[in-house]
mmCIF file of C-alpha atoms in Angstrom:
data_model
loop_
_atom_site.group_PDB
_atom_site.id
_atom_site.type_symbol
_atom_site.label_atom_id
_atom_site.label_comp_id
_atom_site.label_asym_id
_atom_site.label_seq_id
_atom_site.Cartn_x
_atom_site.Cartn_y
_atom_site.Cartn_z
ATOM 1 C CA MET D 1 -11.683 40.806 0.139
ATOM 2 C CA LEU D 2 -14.626 41.100 2.563
ATOM 3 C CA ALA D 3 -14.642 43.286 5.658
ATOM 4 C CA VAL D 4 -15.073 40.225 7.806
ATOM 5 C CA ASP D 5 -11.811 38.738 6.558
ATOM 6 C CA THR D 6 -10.040 42.044 7.059
ATOM 7 C CA GLY D 7 -11.224 42.173 10.687
ATOM 8 C CA VAL D 8 -10.103 38.609 11.417
ATOM 9 C CA VAL D 9 -6.628 39.341 10.059
ATOM 10 C CA GLU D 10 -6.237 42.624 11.883
ATOM 11 C CA GLU D 11 -7.242 40.978 15.157
ATOM 12 C CA TRP D 12 -4.657 38.225 14.580
ATOM 13 C CA LEU D 13 -1.941 40.819 13.917
ATOM 14 C CA SER D 14 -2.625 42.721 17.112
ATOM 15 C CA GLU D 15 -3.101 39.627 19.258
ATOM 16 C CA PHE D 16 0.389 38.200 18.772
ATOM 17 C CA LYS D 17 2.050 41.558 19.554
ATOM 18 C CA THR D 18 0.489 41.734 23.017
ATOM 19 C CA LEU D 19 0.939 38.044 23.824
ATOM 20 C CA PRO D 20 3.177 37.247 26.836
ATOM 21 C CA GLU D 21 6.079 34.904 26.280
ATOM 22 C CA ALA D 22 4.725 32.213 28.584
ATOM 23 C CA SER D 23 1.526 31.910 26.542
ATOM 24 C CA ILE D 24 3.187 31.444 23.157
ATOM 25 C CA SER D 25 3.199 27.652 23.367
ATOM 26 C CA SER D 26 -0.521 27.299 24.061
ATOM 27 C CA TYR D 27 -1.245 30.015 21.485
ATOM 28 C CA ALA D 28 0.679 28.124 18.816
ATOM 29 C CA THR D 29 -1.150 24.880 19.598
ATOM 30 C CA ASN D 30 -4.583 26.435 19.133
ATOM 31 C CA LEU D 31 -3.616 28.456 16.068
ATOM 32 C CA LYS D 32 -3.907 25.595 13.603
ATOM 33 C CA ASP D 33 -7.597 25.063 14.525
ATOM 34 C CA LYS D 34 -8.629 28.610 13.475
ATOM 35 C CA SER D 35 -9.980 27.802 10.018
ATOM 36 C CA ALA D 36 -11.516 31.278 9.527
ATOM 37 C CA LEU D 37 -8.160 32.929 10.100
ATOM 38 C CA ILE D 38 -6.371 30.536 7.739
ATOM 39 C CA SER D 39 -8.915 31.145 4.953
ATOM 40 C CA SER D 40 -8.620 34.951 5.456
ATOM 41 C CA LEU D 41 -4.805 34.770 5.249
ATOM 42 C CA TYR D 42 -5.027 32.888 1.901
ATOM 43 C CA LYS D 43 -7.181 35.684 0.534
ATOM 44 C CA VAL D 44 -4.689 38.330 1.630
ATOM 45 C CA ILE D 45 -1.775 36.477 -0.019
ATOM 46 C CA GLN D 46 -3.741 36.047 -3.256
ATOM 47 C CA GLU D 47 -4.207 39.854 -3.550
ATOM 48 C CA PRO D 48 -0.757 41.416 -4.193
ATOM 49 C CA GLN D 49 -2.208 44.902 -3.910
ATOM 50 C CA SER D 50 -3.707 44.364 -0.443
ATOM 51 C CA GLU D 51 -2.589 46.695 2.293
ATOM 52 C CA LEU D 52 -2.487 43.796 4.724
ATOM 53 C CA LEU D 53 -0.010 41.727 2.667
ATOM 54 C CA GLU D 54 3.153 43.397 4.099
ATOM 55 C CA PRO D 55 2.192 43.067 7.818
ATOM 56 C CA VAL D 56 1.020 39.522 7.216
ATOM 57 C CA CYS D 57 4.360 38.583 5.628
ATOM 58 C CA HIS D 58 6.196 40.167 8.488
ATOM 59 C CA GLN D 59 4.058 38.327 11.050
ATOM 60 C CA LEU D 60 4.647 34.978 9.298
ATOM 61 C CA PHE D 61 8.400 35.603 9.381
ATOM 62 C CA GLU D 62 8.268 36.348 13.076
ATOM 63 C CA PHE D 63 6.502 33.012 13.560
ATOM 64 C CA TYR D 64 9.160 31.159 11.618
ATOM 65 C CA ARG D 65 12.108 32.589 13.553
ATOM 66 C CA SER D 66 10.456 32.302 16.958
ATOM 67 C CA GLY D 67 11.811 28.807 17.436
ATOM 68 C CA GLU D 68 8.325 27.398 18.273
ATOM 69 C CA GLU D 69 7.708 24.308 16.176
ATOM 70 C CA GLN D 70 3.934 24.881 15.823
ATOM 71 C CA LEU D 71 4.423 28.467 14.649
ATOM 72 C CA LEU D 72 7.056 27.352 12.129
ATOM 73 C CA ARG D 73 4.620 24.815 10.641
ATOM 74 C CA PHE D 74 1.902 27.435 10.579
ATOM 75 C CA THR D 75 4.063 29.554 8.261
ATOM 76 C CA LEU D 76 5.141 26.603 6.108
ATOM 77 C CA GLN D 77 1.557 25.761 5.165
ATOM 78 C CA PHE D 78 1.267 29.008 3.153
ATOM 79 C CA LEU D 79 4.549 28.356 1.296
ATOM 80 C CA PRO D 80 3.041 26.898 -1.960
ATOM 81 C CA GLU D 81 0.698 29.876 -2.248
ATOM 82 C CA LEU D 82 3.550 32.328 -1.570
ATOM 83 C CA ILE D 83 5.709 30.672 -4.282
ATOM 84 C CA TRP D 84 2.856 30.893 -6.813
ATOM 85 C CA CYS D 85 2.211 34.553 -6.035
ATOM 86 C CA TYR D 86 5.895 35.395 -6.420
ATOM 87 C CA LEU D 87 6.238 33.495 -9.727
ATOM 88 C CA ALA D 88 3.052 35.077 -11.139
ATOM 89 C CA VAL D 89 4.165 38.577 -10.245
ATOM 90 C CA SER D 90 7.684 37.889 -11.623
ATOM 91 C CA ALA D 91 6.223 36.630 -14.883
ATOM 92 C CA SER D 92 4.225 39.856 -15.238
ATOM 93 C CA ARG D 93 7.426 41.848 -14.421
ATOM 94 C CA ASP D 94 5.651 43.725 -11.626
ATOM 95 C CA LEU D 95 8.460 43.195 -9.115
ATOM 96 C CA GLN D 96 7.487 46.102 -6.811
ATOM 97 C CA SER D 97 4.258 44.423 -5.658
ATOM 98 C CA SER D 98 6.115 41.186 -4.736
ATOM 99 C CA GLY D 99 8.775 42.814 -2.488
ATOM 100 C CA CYS D 100 7.305 41.625 0.822
ATOM 101 C CA ILE D 101 6.724 38.095 -0.495
ATOM 102 C CA GLU D 102 10.334 37.929 -1.792
ATOM 103 C CA ALA D 103 11.633 39.138 1.558
ATOM 104 C CA LEU D 104 9.668 36.425 3.380
ATOM 105 C CA LEU D 105 10.892 33.696 1.025
ATOM 106 C CA LEU D 106 14.510 34.888 1.407
ATOM 107 C CA GLY D 107 14.122 35.038 5.196
ATOM 108 C CA VAL D 108 12.868 31.479 5.427
ATOM 109 C CA TYR D 109 15.618 30.250 3.069
ATOM 110 C CA ASN D 110 18.429 31.955 4.994
ATOM 111 C CA LEU D 111 17.152 30.515 8.319
ATOM 112 C CA GLU D 112 16.872 26.958 6.912
ATOM 113 C CA ILE D 113 20.413 26.751 5.457
ATOM 114 C CA VAL D 114 22.099 27.287 8.821
ATOM 115 C CA ASP D 115 21.819 25.457 12.168
ATOM 116 C CA LYS D 116 21.141 27.032 15.574
ATOM 117 C CA GLU D 117 24.790 27.984 15.953
ATOM 118 C CA GLY D 118 24.906 29.754 12.618
ATOM 119 C CA HIS D 119 26.913 27.101 10.693
ATOM 120 C CA SER D 120 25.915 25.984 7.210
ATOM 121 C CA LYS D 121 23.832 22.843 7.056
ATOM 122 C CA VAL D 122 24.732 19.817 4.951
ATOM 123 C CA LEU D 123 21.704 17.585 4.297
ATOM 124 C CA SER D 124 22.321 13.903 3.614
ATOM 125 C CA PHE D 125 20.123 11.180 2.234
ATOM 126 C CA THR D 126 20.989 7.462 2.125
ATOM 127 C CA ILE D 127 19.837 5.689 -1.016
ATOM 128 C CA PRO D 128 18.285 2.345 -0.007
ATOM 129 C CA SER D 129 19.781 -0.863 -1.441
ATOM 130 C CA LEU D 130 17.447 -3.084 -3.434
ATOM 131 C CA SER D 131 19.152 -6.184 -2.077
ATOM 132 C CA LYS D 132 17.942 -5.376 1.484
ATOM 133 C CA PRO D 133 14.243 -5.320 2.447
ATOM 134 C CA SER D 134 12.501 -2.089 3.408
ATOM 135 C CA VAL D 135 8.916 -0.875 3.956
ATOM 136 C CA TYR D 136 8.694 -0.156 0.225
ATOM 137 C CA HIS D 137 9.950 -3.400 -1.348
ATOM 138 C CA GLU D 138 10.912 -7.044 -0.836
ATOM 139 C CA PRO D 139 14.025 -8.336 -2.582
ATOM 140 C CA SER D 140 12.222 -11.669 -3.351
ATOM 141 C CA SER D 141 9.509 -9.817 -5.345
ATOM 142 C CA ILE D 142 12.046 -8.145 -7.628
ATOM 143 C CA GLY D 143 13.367 -11.479 -8.983
ATOM 144 C CA SER D 144 16.588 -13.358 -8.912
ATOM 145 C CA MET D 145 19.618 -11.125 -8.453
ATOM 146 C CA ALA D 146 22.817 -12.495 -9.955
ATOM 147 C CA LEU D 147 25.481 -12.973 -7.269
ATOM 148 C CA THR D 148 28.366 -11.558 -9.306
ATOM 149 C CA GLU D 149 31.633 -10.348 -7.899
ATOM 150 C CA GLY D 150 30.589 -6.723 -8.436
ATOM 151 C CA ALA D 151 27.159 -7.274 -6.719
ATOM 152 C CA LEU D 152 28.790 -8.969 -3.709
ATOM 153 C CA SER D 153 31.352 -6.141 -3.358
ATOM 154 C CA GLN D 154 28.489 -3.510 -3.312
ATOM 155 C CA HIS D 155 26.224 -5.539 -0.985
ATOM 156 C CA GLY D 156 27.292 -3.984 2.310
ATOM 157 C CA LEU D 157 27.893 -0.515 0.954
ATOM 158 C CA SER D 158 25.394 2.369 1.132
ATOM 159 C CA ARG D 159 25.369 5.387 -1.113
ATOM 160 C CA VAL D 160 24.823 8.757 0.545
ATOM 161 C CA VAL D 161 23.734 11.877 -1.327
ATOM 162 C CA TYR D 162 24.648 15.242 0.153
ATOM 163 C CA SER D 163 22.944 18.609 -0.362
ATOM 164 C CA GLY D 164 24.806 21.795 0.682
ATOM 165 C CA PRO D 165 26.261 23.903 2.008
ATOM 166 C CA HIS D 166 23.995 26.536 0.428
ATOM 167 C CA PRO D 167 25.090 30.125 0.138
ATOM 168 C CA GLN D 168 23.357 33.033 1.716
ATOM 169 C CA ARG D 169 21.108 35.086 -0.580
ATOM 170 C CA GLU D 170 20.299 38.779 -0.327
ATOM 171 C CA MET D 171 17.926 38.945 -3.286
ATOM 172 C CA LEU D 172 16.238 36.675 -5.865
ATOM 173 C CA THR D 173 17.555 36.857 -9.419
ATOM 174 C CA ALA D 174 16.911 34.932 -12.587
ATOM 175 C CA GLN D 175 20.008 32.794 -11.872
ATOM 176 C CA ASN D 176 19.298 31.806 -8.263
ATOM 177 C CA ARG D 177 15.485 31.975 -8.244
ATOM 178 C CA PHE D 178 14.787 28.254 -8.655
ATOM 179 C CA GLU D 179 17.719 27.219 -6.519
ATOM 180 C CA VAL D 180 16.104 29.060 -3.624
ATOM 181 C CA LEU D 181 12.510 27.951 -4.449
ATOM 182 C CA THR D 182 13.586 24.303 -4.852
ATOM 183 C CA PHE D 183 15.164 24.334 -1.387
ATOM 184 C CA LEU D 184 12.104 25.971 0.125
ATOM 185 C CA LEU D 185 9.846 23.319 -1.447
ATOM 186 C CA LEU D 186 12.219 20.672 -0.073
ATOM 187 C CA CYS D 187 11.713 22.090 3.450
ATOM 188 C CA TYR D 188 7.942 22.080 2.843
ATOM 189 C CA ASN D 189 7.971 18.390 1.770
ATOM 190 C CA ALA D 190 9.915 17.530 4.887
ATOM 191 C CA ALA D 191 6.903 18.647 6.988
ATOM 192 C CA LEU D 192 4.186 17.254 4.689
ATOM 193 C CA SER D 193 2.715 15.031 7.378
ATOM 194 C CA TYR D 194 1.875 18.121 9.472
ATOM 195 C CA MET D 195 0.257 20.097 6.639
ATOM 196 C CA PRO D 196 -3.555 20.489 6.690
ATOM 197 C CA ALA D 197 -5.810 19.626 3.782
ATOM 198 C CA VAL D 198 -6.119 23.187 2.582
ATOM 199 C CA SER D 199 -2.378 23.411 2.195
ATOM 200 C CA LEU D 200 -2.284 20.172 0.082
ATOM 201 C CA GLN D 201 -5.088 21.559 -2.053
ATOM 202 C CA SER D 202 -3.106 24.757 -2.595
ATOM 203 C CA LEU D 203 0.031 22.736 -3.490
ATOM 204 C CA CYS D 204 -1.794 20.718 -6.171
ATOM 205 C CA GLN D 205 -3.460 23.803 -7.681
ATOM 206 C CA ILE D 206 -0.278 25.885 -7.880
ATOM 207 C CA CYS D 207 1.562 22.929 -9.479
ATOM 208 C CA SER D 208 -1.050 22.772 -12.240
ATOM 209 C CA ARG D 209 -1.031 26.533 -12.742
ATOM 210 C CA ILE D 210 2.777 26.780 -12.945
ATOM 211 C CA CYS D 211 3.001 23.994 -15.483
ATOM 212 C CA VAL D 212 0.251 24.919 -17.957
ATOM 213 C CA CYS D 213 0.271 28.753 -17.890
ATOM 214 C CA GLY D 214 1.008 30.062 -21.385
ATOM 215 C CA TYR D 215 0.417 26.660 -23.035
ATOM 216 C CA PRO D 216 -2.700 25.327 -24.884
ATOM 217 C CA ARG D 217 -3.695 23.267 -21.876
ATOM 218 C CA GLN D 218 -4.397 26.448 -19.915
ATOM 219 C CA GLN D 219 -7.617 26.899 -21.963
ATOM 220 C CA VAL D 220 -8.638 23.343 -21.115
ATOM 221 C CA ARG D 221 -8.079 23.948 -17.421
ATOM 222 C CA LYS D 222 -9.803 27.355 -17.692
ATOM 223 C CA TYR D 223 -7.152 29.096 -15.635
ATOM 224 C CA LYS D 224 -7.434 32.889 -15.723
ATOM 225 C CA GLY D 225 -5.011 35.588 -14.681
ATOM 226 C CA VAL D 226 -1.486 34.797 -15.817
ATOM 227 C CA ASN D 227 -1.249 34.032 -19.542
ATOM 228 C CA CYS D 228 2.514 34.006 -19.967
ATOM 229 C CA ARG D 229 4.739 30.995 -19.556
ATOM 230 C CA ILE D 230 6.545 30.557 -16.243
ATOM 231 C CA PRO D 231 9.995 28.962 -16.484
ATOM 232 C CA VAL D 232 10.714 26.032 -14.200
ATOM 233 C CA SER D 233 13.710 23.856 -13.483
ATOM 234 C CA SER D 234 13.904 20.090 -13.464
ATOM 235 C CA GLU D 235 14.773 19.924 -9.725
ATOM 236 C CA PHE D 236 11.821 22.175 -8.873
ATOM 237 C CA MET D 237 9.407 19.880 -10.749
ATOM 238 C CA VAL D 238 10.749 16.828 -8.884
ATOM 239 C CA GLN D 239 9.965 18.552 -5.590
ATOM 240 C CA MET D 240 6.495 19.353 -6.824
ATOM 241 C CA LEU D 241 5.949 15.636 -7.658
ATOM 242 C CA THR D 242 7.076 14.676 -4.169
ATOM 243 C CA GLY D 243 4.294 16.730 -2.636
ATOM 244 C CA ILE D 244 1.721 15.554 -5.187
ATOM 245 C CA TYR D 245 2.545 11.960 -4.442
ATOM 246 C CA TYR D 246 1.795 12.501 -0.789
ATOM 247 C CA ALA D 247 -1.471 14.290 -1.646
ATOM 248 C CA PHE D 248 -2.644 11.184 -3.598
ATOM 249 C CA TYR D 249 -2.953 9.105 -0.453
ATOM 250 C CA ASN D 250 -4.070 11.876 1.922
ATOM 251 C CA GLY D 251 -7.520 12.812 0.741
ATOM 252 C CA GLU D 252 -6.739 14.812 -2.469
ATOM 253 C CA TRP D 253 -6.890 12.148 -5.109
ATOM 254 C CA ASP D 254 -8.644 14.203 -7.843
ATOM 255 C CA LEU D 255 -6.482 17.355 -7.459
ATOM 256 C CA ALA D 256 -3.296 15.273 -7.207
ATOM 257 C CA ARG D 257 -4.146 13.367 -10.355
ATOM 258 C CA LYS D 258 -4.849 16.564 -12.301
ATOM 259 C CA ALA D 259 -1.628 18.149 -11.018
ATOM 260 C CA MET D 260 0.471 15.038 -11.902
ATOM 261 C CA ASP D 261 -0.912 15.042 -15.465
ATOM 262 C CA ASP D 262 -0.030 18.689 -15.843
ATOM 263 C CA VAL D 263 3.516 18.231 -14.459
ATOM 264 C CA LEU D 264 3.987 15.293 -16.808
ATOM 265 C CA TYR D 265 2.666 17.392 -19.697
ATOM 266 C CA ARG D 266 5.178 20.194 -18.975
ATOM 267 C CA ALA D 267 8.071 17.707 -18.465
ATOM 268 C CA GLN D 268 7.345 16.230 -21.932
ATOM 269 C CA LEU D 269 7.412 19.719 -23.450
ATOM 270 C CA GLU D 270 10.659 20.649 -21.679
ATOM 271 C CA LEU D 271 12.242 17.156 -22.197
ATOM 272 C CA TYR D 272 13.313 16.972 -18.579
ATOM 273 C CA PRO D 273 14.419 13.358 -17.821
ATOM 274 C CA GLU D 274 14.128 13.473 -13.999
ATOM 275 C CA PRO D 275 10.510 14.674 -13.765
ATOM 276 C CA LEU D 276 9.530 12.308 -16.593
ATOM 277 C CA LEU D 277 11.018 9.368 -14.709
ATOM 278 C CA VAL D 278 9.418 10.308 -11.375
ATOM 279 C CA ALA D 279 5.983 11.109 -12.902
ATOM 280 C CA ASN D 280 5.812 7.935 -14.878
ATOM 281 C CA ALA D 281 6.933 5.883 -11.881
ATOM 282 C CA ILE D 282 4.137 7.444 -9.737
ATOM 283 C CA LYS D 283 1.623 6.903 -12.488
ATOM 284 C CA ALA D 284 2.550 3.216 -12.836
ATOM 285 C CA SER D 285 2.358 2.638 -9.095
ATOM 286 C CA LEU D 286 -1.109 4.127 -8.584
ATOM 287 C CA PRO D 287 -3.910 1.673 -7.880
ATOM 288 C CA LYS D 288 -6.416 1.178 -10.649
ATOM 289 C CA GLY D 289 -10.032 2.172 -9.882
ATOM 290 C CA ALA D 290 -9.315 2.898 -6.227
ATOM 291 C CA MET D 291 -9.766 6.049 -4.190
ATOM 292 C CA LYS D 292 -11.873 7.824 -6.745
ATOM 293 C CA SER D 293 -13.213 10.353 -4.316
ATOM 294 C CA SER D 294 -10.996 13.066 -2.846
ATOM 295 C CA LYS D 295 -13.142 13.242 0.329
ATOM 296 C CA GLU D 296 -12.389 9.760 1.609
ATOM 297 C CA GLY D 297 -9.857 10.910 4.204
ATOM 298 C CA THR D 298 -6.290 9.883 4.816
ATOM 299 C CA ARG D 299 -4.936 6.932 2.836
ATOM 300 C CA CYS D 300 -1.865 4.803 3.290
ATOM 301 C CA ILE D 301 0.419 3.207 0.787
ATOM 302 C CA GLN D 302 -0.024 -0.573 0.748
ATOM 303 C CA VAL D 303 3.330 -2.297 1.214
ATOM 304 C CA GLU D 304 4.457 -5.882 1.843
ATOM 305 C CA ILE D 305 5.933 -6.383 5.271
ATOM 306 C CA THR D 306 8.328 -9.239 6.027
ATOM 307 C CA PRO D 307 6.427 -11.685 8.263
ATOM 308 C CA THR D 308 7.750 -12.288 11.785
ATOM 309 C CA SER D 309 7.299 -16.063 11.507
ATOM 310 C CA SER D 310 9.196 -17.841 8.749
ATOM 311 C CA ARG D 311 7.204 -19.336 5.922
ATOM 312 C CA ILE D 312 7.646 -23.036 5.314
ATOM 313 C CA SER D 313 7.668 -23.930 1.647
ATOM 314 C CA ARG D 314 5.653 -26.829 0.352
ATOM 315 C CA ASN D 315 8.917 -28.439 -0.867
ATOM 316 C CA ALA D 316 10.842 -27.749 2.295
ATOM 317 C CA VAL D 317 12.683 -30.751 3.859
ATOM 318 C CA THR D 318 11.190 -31.456 7.248
ATOM 319 C CA SER D 319 11.130 -34.408 9.637
ATOM 320 C CA MET D 320 7.657 -35.395 8.451
ATOM 321 C CA SER D 321 8.670 -35.382 4.814
ATOM 322 C CA ILE D 322 11.765 -37.470 5.579
ATOM 323 C CA ARG D 323 9.672 -39.945 7.616
ATOM 324 C CA GLY D 324 7.092 -40.224 4.800
ATOM 325 C CA HIS D 325 9.825 -40.802 2.251
ATOM 326 C CA ARG D 326 11.307 -43.538 4.416
ATOM 327 C CA TRP D 327 7.936 -45.333 4.648
ATOM 328 C CA LYS D 328 7.540 -45.290 0.892
ATOM 329 C CA ARG D 329 10.967 -46.801 0.446
ATOM 330 C CA HIS D 330 10.146 -49.630 2.891
ATOM 331 C CA GLU D 331 6.749 -50.385 1.360
ATOM 332 C CA GLN D 332 8.063 -50.760 -2.196
ATOM 333 C CA PRO D 333 10.607 -53.563 -1.499
ATOM 334 C CA GLU D 334 8.120 -55.545 0.573
ATOM 335 C CA ASN D 335 5.640 -55.630 -2.350
ATOM 336 C CA GLY D 336 8.459 -56.470 -4.676
ATOM 337 C CA ASN D 337 9.674 -59.304 -2.448
ATOM 338 C CA ASP D 338 6.222 -60.854 -2.407
ATOM 339 C CA ALA D 339 6.103 -60.843 -6.153
ATOM 340 C CA THR D 340 9.603 -62.248 -6.330
ATOM 341 C CA GLU D 341 8.840 -65.001 -3.876
ATOM 342 C CA LEU D 342 5.757 -66.003 -5.801
ATOM 343 C CA GLY D 343 7.584 -65.762 -9.105
ATOM 344 C CA ASN D 344 10.479 -67.892 -7.845
ATOM 345 C CA PHE D 345 8.284 -70.505 -6.166
ATOM 346 C CA VAL D 346 9.681 -73.831 -7.399
ATOM 347 C CA ILE D 347 7.629 -76.943 -7.434
ATOM 348 C CA PRO D 348 9.819 -80.006 -7.262
ATOM 349 C CA GLU D 349 9.792 -82.056 -10.384
ATOM 350 C CA ILE D 350 8.295 -85.428 -9.948
ATOM 351 C CA SER D 351 9.176 -88.040 -12.472
ATOM 352 C CA VAL D 352 6.537 -90.710 -12.431
ATOM 353 C CA THR D 353 7.459 -93.745 -14.555
ATOM 354 C CA SER D 354 5.190 -96.369 -13.083
ATOM 355 C CA VAL D 355 2.576 -96.349 -10.341
ATOM 356 C CA ALA D 356 0.678 -99.594 -9.987
ATOM 357 C CA GLY D 357 -2.621 -99.934 -8.178
ATOM 358 C CA GLU D 358 -1.803 -103.575 -7.367
ATOM 359 C CA ARG D 359 0.622 -104.857 -4.733
ATOM 360 C CA THR D 360 4.121 -105.422 -6.133
ATOM 361 C CA GLY D 361 7.064 -107.244 -4.756
ATOM 362 C CA ASN D 362 8.183 -104.367 -2.663
ATOM 363 C CA GLY D 363 4.592 -103.177 -1.924
ATOM 364 C CA GLU D 364 5.404 -101.714 1.445
ATOM 365 C CA LYS D 365 7.900 -99.403 -0.071
ATOM 366 C CA SER D 366 5.517 -98.318 -2.845
ATOM 367 C CA ARG D 367 2.777 -97.622 -0.321
ATOM 368 C CA ALA D 368 5.150 -95.479 1.709
ATOM 369 C CA LEU D 369 6.142 -93.550 -1.412
ATOM 370 C CA ALA D 370 2.485 -93.061 -2.366
ATOM 371 C CA GLU D 371 1.718 -91.636 1.088
ATOM 372 C CA ASN D 372 4.679 -89.248 0.812
ATOM 373 C CA ASP D 373 3.359 -88.038 -2.543
ATOM 374 C CA VAL D 374 -0.112 -87.359 -1.080
ATOM 375 C CA GLN D 375 1.441 -85.348 1.773
ATOM 376 C CA HIS D 376 3.524 -83.384 -0.669
ATOM 377 C CA LEU D 377 0.473 -82.509 -2.718
ATOM 378 C CA GLN D 378 -1.400 -81.361 0.395
ATOM 379 C CA GLY D 379 1.551 -79.134 1.326
ATOM 380 C CA VAL D 380 1.465 -77.559 -2.157
ATOM 381 C CA GLN D 381 -2.222 -76.846 -1.890
ATOM 382 C CA GLU D 382 -1.800 -75.202 1.562
ATOM 383 C CA THR D 383 0.946 -73.011 0.258
ATOM 384 C CA ALA D 384 -1.280 -71.892 -2.609
ATOM 385 C CA THR D 385 -4.024 -70.796 -0.218
ATOM 386 C CA ASP D 386 -1.711 -68.377 1.580
ATOM 387 C CA PRO D 387 -3.644 -65.018 2.134
ATOM 388 C CA ARG D 388 -0.727 -63.061 0.754
ATOM 389 C CA THR D 389 -1.191 -64.752 -2.656
ATOM 390 C CA ASP D 390 -4.983 -64.368 -2.949
ATOM 391 C CA SER D 391 -4.552 -61.374 -5.230
ATOM 392 C CA LYS D 392 -2.329 -63.462 -7.473
ATOM 393 C CA GLY D 393 -4.341 -66.624 -7.606
ATOM 394 C CA MET D 394 -4.028 -67.241 -11.304
ATOM 395 C CA PRO D 395 -0.406 -68.548 -11.263
ATOM 396 C CA GLU D 396 -1.245 -70.854 -8.273
ATOM 397 C CA ILE D 397 -4.220 -72.376 -10.064
ATOM 398 C CA ARG D 398 -2.071 -73.142 -13.039
ATOM 399 C CA ARG D 399 0.499 -74.837 -10.816
ATOM 400 C CA GLN D 400 -2.194 -76.937 -9.103
ATOM 401 C CA LYS D 401 -3.525 -78.080 -12.468
ATOM 402 C CA SER D 402 -0.012 -78.954 -13.690
ATOM 403 C CA VAL D 403 0.703 -81.018 -10.545
ATOM 404 C CA ARG D 404 -2.653 -82.736 -10.723
ATOM 405 C CA LYS D 405 -2.088 -83.578 -14.388
ATOM 406 C CA MET D 406 1.335 -84.977 -13.611
ATOM 407 C CA MET D 407 -0.065 -87.194 -10.861
ATOM 408 C CA GLU D 408 -2.866 -88.436 -13.106
ATOM 409 C CA ASP D 409 -0.420 -89.247 -15.769
ATOM 410 C CA GLY D 410 1.743 -91.119 -13.300
ATOM 411 C CA ILE D 411 -1.213 -93.084 -11.866
ATOM 412 C CA ASN D 412 -2.540 -94.149 -15.226
ATOM 413 C CA SER D 413 0.858 -95.222 -16.532
ATOM 414 C CA SER D 414 2.422 -98.392 -15.313
ATOM 415 C CA GLY D 415 5.732 -98.084 -13.615
ATOM 416 C CA ARG D 416 7.430 -97.005 -10.504
ATOM 417 C CA VAL D 417 7.923 -93.580 -8.980
ATOM 418 C CA GLN D 418 11.539 -92.482 -9.327
ATOM 419 C CA PHE D 419 13.333 -89.639 -7.535
#
């Protein structure tokens, strides 16, 4: 640790002690922008033998119990690094050098499990129903859901999961170690949106280290220091994956991808079903070929939002579709009627037995009959030239020829026209 870092940390320790109570709020707001101080504090935590470690842990605990939200978050950002340092020292069985870190972790835990009045907290979480839309899914995209009696009975119900009350702890042992650390990581994940990039990087790095230390993959990752295996619980790994998933879409794609692979590797070795399920679900939901660089800034998860205006399907029954359907029904019978009228057009049969060109005994009557026949033929020809029947002129031509032939036969033959 350099002398410059030591000077920055010592100045920070003395500054807060002489700070008046009215200036704590403005001091807490400006504290997150001091990148040099944050970097120096990480170096102090990473050196268990440092003389500044104990006063730094005490100062961070004072920040946490001050009640100022900004100071609380300032302490939380170092939580992943503190957890790694405690587990590394515990694995090497050098418990004396981790006493101040253990005290800080226990102090944060005991403050978080109670409310402001000192009563035990009971955390609750409502499991979303797949039959109702949310910002993460649309029921229509899942597929058809069978409306069985059991599904309908569970439609309006919501399942709530409770956590707590948690007991007070005076020291960390092998039995309660990961119960406490899992709860602390849960508190860290609740404030993920306020954590800076350096804290997300630390989270991804300590997740990889915890999962591969003592295994063959440690040589691939080239991690030095701790060479023994660090035991982990299934619930603790699920909380690690929660933070890793957030880091994917907030500028730490490369580190988060490496950490997720290492957690999945350890879950396969331990045969833990919960981390296997969560890790594979995250891996399947990641976009392919997107966000390759970890320096592209904050990302967001792409979700489908229910549109405010209703979508009209192409097959939806509307007034226009009904009107168009009605027009089609009216057009079809009209065309059919035309064809029917033409098909049923009956030409009266004319029986011609004898038509004489000379004057007969009743010549006046024969002449009147002949004029009536000519008028009838003219009426037939006018009917055939109707515009509606132009497209079907072939049947009319045949009828005209048949009538003409009948008249010619009647004129050439001798006899009288009979009706």
